[in-house]
XYZ file of N, CA, C and O in Angstrom:
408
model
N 165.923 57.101 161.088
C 164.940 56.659 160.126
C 163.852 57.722 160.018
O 163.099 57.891 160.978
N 163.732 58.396 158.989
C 162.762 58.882 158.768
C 161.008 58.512 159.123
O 160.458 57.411 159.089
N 160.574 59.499 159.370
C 159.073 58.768 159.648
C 158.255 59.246 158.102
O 158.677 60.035 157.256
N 156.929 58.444 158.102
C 156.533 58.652 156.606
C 155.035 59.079 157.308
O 154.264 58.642 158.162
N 155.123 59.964 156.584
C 153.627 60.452 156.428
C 152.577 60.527 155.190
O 152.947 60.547 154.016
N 151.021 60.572 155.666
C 150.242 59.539 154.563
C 149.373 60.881 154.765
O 149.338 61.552 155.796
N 148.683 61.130 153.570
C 147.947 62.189 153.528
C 146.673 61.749 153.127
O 146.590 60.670 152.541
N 145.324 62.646 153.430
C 144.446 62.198 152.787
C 143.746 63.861 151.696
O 143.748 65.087 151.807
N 143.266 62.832 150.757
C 142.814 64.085 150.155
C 141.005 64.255 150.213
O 140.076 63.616 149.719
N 141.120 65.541 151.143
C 139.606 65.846 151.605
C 138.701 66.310 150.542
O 137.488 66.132 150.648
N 139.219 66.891 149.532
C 137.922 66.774 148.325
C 138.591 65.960 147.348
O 138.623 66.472 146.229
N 138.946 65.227 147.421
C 138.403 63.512 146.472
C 137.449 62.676 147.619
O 136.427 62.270 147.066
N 137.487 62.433 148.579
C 136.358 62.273 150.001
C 135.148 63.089 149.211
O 134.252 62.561 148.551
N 135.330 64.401 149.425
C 134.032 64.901 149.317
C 133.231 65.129 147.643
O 132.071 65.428 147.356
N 134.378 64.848 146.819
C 134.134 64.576 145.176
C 133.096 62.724 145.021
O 132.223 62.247 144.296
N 133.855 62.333 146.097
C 132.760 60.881 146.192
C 131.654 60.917 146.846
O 130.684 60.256 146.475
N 131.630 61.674 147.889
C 130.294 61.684 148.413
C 129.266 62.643 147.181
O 128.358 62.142 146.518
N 129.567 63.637 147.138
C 128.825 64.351 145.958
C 128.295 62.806 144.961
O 127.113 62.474 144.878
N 129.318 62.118 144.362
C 128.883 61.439 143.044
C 128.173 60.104 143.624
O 127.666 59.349 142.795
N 128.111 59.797 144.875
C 127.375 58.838 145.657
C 125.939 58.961 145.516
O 125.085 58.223 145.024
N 125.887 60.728 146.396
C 124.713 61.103 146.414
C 123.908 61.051 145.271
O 122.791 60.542 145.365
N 124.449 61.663 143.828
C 124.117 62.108 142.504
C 123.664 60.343 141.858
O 122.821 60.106 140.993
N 124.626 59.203 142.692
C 124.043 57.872 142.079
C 122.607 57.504 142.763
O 121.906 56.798 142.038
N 122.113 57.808 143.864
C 121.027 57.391 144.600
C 120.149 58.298 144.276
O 119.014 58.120 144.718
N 120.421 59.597 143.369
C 119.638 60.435 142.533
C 118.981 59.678 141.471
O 117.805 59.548 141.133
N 120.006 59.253 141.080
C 119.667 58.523 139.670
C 118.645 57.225 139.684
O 117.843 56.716 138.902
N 119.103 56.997 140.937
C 118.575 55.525 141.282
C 117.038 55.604 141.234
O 116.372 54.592 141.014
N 116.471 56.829 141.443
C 114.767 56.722 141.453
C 114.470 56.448 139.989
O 113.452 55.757 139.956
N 114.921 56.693 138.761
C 114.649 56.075 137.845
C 114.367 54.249 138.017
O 113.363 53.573 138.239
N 115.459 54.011 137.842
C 114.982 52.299 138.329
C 113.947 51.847 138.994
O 113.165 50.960 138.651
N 113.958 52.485 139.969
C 113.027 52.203 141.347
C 111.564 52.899 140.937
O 110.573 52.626 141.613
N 111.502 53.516 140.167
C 109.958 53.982 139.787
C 110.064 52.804 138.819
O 109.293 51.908 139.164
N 110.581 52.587 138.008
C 110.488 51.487 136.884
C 109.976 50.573 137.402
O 108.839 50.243 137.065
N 110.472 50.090 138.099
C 110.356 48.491 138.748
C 108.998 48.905 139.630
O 108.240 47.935 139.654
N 108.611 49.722 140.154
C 107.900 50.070 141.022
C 106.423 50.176 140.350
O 105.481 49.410 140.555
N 106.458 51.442 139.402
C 105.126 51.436 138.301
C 105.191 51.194 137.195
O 104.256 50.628 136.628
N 106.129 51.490 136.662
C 105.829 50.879 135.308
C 106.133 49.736 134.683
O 106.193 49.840 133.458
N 106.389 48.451 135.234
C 106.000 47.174 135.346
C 104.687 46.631 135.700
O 104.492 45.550 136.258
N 103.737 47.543 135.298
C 102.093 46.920 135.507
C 101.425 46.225 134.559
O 101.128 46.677 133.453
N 101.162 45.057 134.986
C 100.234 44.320 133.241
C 98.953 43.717 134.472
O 98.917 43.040 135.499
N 97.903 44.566 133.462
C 96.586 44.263 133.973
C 96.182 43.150 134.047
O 96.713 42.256 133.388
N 95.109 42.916 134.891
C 94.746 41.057 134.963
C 93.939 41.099 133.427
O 93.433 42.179 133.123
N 93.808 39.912 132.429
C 93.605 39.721 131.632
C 94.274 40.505 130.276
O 93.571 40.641 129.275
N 95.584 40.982 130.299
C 96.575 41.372 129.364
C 97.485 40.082 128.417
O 97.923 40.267 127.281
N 97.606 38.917 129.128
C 98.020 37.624 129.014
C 97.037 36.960 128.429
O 97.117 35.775 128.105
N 95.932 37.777 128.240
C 94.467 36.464 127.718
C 93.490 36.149 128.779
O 93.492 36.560 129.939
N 92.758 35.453 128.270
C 91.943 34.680 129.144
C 91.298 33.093 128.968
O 91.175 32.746 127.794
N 90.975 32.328 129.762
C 90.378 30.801 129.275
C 91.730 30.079 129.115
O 91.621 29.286 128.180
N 93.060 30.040 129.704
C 93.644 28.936 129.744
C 94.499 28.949 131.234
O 94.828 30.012 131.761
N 94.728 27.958 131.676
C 95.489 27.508 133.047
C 96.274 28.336 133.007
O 96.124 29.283 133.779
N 97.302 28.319 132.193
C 98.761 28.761 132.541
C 98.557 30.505 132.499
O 99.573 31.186 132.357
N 97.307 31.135 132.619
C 97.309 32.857 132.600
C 97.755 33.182 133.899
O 98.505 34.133 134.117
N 97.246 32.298 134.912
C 97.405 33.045 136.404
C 98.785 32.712 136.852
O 99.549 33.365 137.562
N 98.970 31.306 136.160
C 100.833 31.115 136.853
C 101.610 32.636 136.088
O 102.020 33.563 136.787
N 101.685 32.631 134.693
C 102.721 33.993 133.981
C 102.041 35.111 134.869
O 103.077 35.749 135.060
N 101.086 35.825 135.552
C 100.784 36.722 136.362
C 101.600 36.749 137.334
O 102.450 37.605 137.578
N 101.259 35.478 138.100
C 102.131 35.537 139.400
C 103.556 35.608 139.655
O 104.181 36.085 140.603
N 104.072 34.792 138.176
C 105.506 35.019 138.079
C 105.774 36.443 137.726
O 106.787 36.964 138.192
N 105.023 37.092 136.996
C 105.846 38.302 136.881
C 105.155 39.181 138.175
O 105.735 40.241 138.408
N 104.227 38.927 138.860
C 104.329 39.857 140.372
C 105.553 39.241 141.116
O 106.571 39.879 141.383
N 105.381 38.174 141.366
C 106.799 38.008 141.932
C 108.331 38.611 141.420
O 109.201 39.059 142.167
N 108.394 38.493 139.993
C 109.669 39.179 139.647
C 109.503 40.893 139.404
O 110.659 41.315 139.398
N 109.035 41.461 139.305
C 108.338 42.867 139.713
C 108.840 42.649 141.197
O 110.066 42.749 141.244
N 108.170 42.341 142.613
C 108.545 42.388 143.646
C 110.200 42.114 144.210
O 110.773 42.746 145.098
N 110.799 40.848 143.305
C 112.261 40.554 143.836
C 113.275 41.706 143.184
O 114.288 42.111 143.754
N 112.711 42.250 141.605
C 113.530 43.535 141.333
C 113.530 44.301 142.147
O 114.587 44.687 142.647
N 112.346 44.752 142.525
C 112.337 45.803 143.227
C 112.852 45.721 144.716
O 113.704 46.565 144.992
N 112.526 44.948 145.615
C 113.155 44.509 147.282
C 114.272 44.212 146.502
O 114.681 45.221 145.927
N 115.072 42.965 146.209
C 115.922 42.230 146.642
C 117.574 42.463 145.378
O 118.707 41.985 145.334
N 116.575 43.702 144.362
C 117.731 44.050 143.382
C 118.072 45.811 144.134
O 118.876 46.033 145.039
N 117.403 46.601 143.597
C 117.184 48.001 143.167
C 117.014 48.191 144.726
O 118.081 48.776 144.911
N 116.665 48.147 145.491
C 116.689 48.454 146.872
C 117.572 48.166 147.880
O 117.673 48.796 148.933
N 118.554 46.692 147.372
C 120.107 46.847 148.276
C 120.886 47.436 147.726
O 121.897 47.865 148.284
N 120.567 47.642 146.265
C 121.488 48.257 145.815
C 121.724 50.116 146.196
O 122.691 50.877 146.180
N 120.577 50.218 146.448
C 120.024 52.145 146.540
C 120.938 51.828 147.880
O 122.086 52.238 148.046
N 120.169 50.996 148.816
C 120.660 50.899 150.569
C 122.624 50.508 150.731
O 123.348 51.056 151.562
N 123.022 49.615 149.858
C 124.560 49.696 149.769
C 124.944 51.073 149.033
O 125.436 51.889 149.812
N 124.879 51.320 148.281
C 125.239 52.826 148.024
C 125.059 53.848 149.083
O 125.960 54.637 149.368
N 123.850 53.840 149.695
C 123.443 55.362 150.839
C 124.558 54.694 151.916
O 125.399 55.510 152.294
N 124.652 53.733 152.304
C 125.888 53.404 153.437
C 127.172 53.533 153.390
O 127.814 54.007 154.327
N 127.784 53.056 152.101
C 128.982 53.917 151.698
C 129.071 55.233 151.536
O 130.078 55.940 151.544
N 127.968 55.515 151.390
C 128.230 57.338 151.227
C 128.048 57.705 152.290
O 128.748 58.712 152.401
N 127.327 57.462 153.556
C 127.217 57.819 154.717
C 128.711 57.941 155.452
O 129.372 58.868 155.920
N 128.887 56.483 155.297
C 130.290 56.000 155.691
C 131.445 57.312 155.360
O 132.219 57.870 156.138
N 131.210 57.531 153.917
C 132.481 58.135 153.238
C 132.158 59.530 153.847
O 133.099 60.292 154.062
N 130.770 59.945 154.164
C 130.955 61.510 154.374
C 131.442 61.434 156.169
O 132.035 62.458 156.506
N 131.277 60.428 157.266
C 132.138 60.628 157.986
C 133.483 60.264 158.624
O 134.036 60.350 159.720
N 133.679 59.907 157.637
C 135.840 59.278 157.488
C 136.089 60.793 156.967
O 136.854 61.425 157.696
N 135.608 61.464 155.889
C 135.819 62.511 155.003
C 135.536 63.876 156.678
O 136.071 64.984 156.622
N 134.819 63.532 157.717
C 134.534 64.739 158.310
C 135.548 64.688 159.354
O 136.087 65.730 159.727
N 135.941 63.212 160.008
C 136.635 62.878 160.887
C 138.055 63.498 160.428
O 138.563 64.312 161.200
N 138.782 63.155 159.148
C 139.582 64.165 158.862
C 139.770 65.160 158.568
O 140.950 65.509 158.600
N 138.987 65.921 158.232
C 138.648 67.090 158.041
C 139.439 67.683 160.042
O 140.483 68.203 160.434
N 138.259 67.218 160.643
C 138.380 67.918 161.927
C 139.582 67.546 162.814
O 139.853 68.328 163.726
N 140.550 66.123 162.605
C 141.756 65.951 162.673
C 142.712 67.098 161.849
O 143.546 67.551 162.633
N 142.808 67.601 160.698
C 143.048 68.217 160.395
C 143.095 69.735 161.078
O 144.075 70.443 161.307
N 141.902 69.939 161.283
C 141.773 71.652 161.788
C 142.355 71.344 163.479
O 142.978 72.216 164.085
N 142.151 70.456 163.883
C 143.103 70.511 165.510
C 144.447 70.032 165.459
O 145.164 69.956 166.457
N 144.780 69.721 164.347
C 146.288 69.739 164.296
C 146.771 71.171 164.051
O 147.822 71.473 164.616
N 146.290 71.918 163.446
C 146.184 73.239 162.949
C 146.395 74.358 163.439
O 146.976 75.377 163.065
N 145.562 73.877 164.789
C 145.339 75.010 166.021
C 146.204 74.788 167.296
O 146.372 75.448 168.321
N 146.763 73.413 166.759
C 147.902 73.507 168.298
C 149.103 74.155 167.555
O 150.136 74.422 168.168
């Protein structure tokens, strides 16, 4: 019986880490968005009725959950897969070069 062998290809590994990195590049767009330029001054909503300070607070709060609980696991799941991918991508790499040398 034949044995089967499985190859990996070390720059498509390192073609993903590149376009990983290049997404968590990108990602500061969002993250400044959500970060500054989502600012509405106190009295932008008006003034002299109840419901000004609740629409404030709701949009600090949704300003804050974009930013933590969207745009920031998302930046943090991306940097971990790419972490991940650049050392599976190094581990073979260096499996590779000591198969090489025996």
């Amino acid at each position: 019986m034949a044995s089967k062998e499985y190859g990996v290809d070390l720059d498509a590994l390192d073609q993903l880490v590149k376009e990983l990195n290049q997404v968590l590049k990108d990602m500061g767009g969002p993250k400044d968005k959500a970060k500054n330029q989502t600012y509405l001054p106190e009295g932008a909503l008006g003034k002299g009725f109840d419901e000004r300070g609740k629409l404030h607070n709701a949009h600090n709060e949704m300003k804050d959950f974009i930013q933590n609980q969207i745009v920031d696991k998302i930046e943090g799941l991306v940097d971990d897969f790419g972490k991940k991918s650049q050392k599976t991508k190094d581990a073979y790499a260096d499996a590779e070069h000591d198969n090489t040398m025996k």
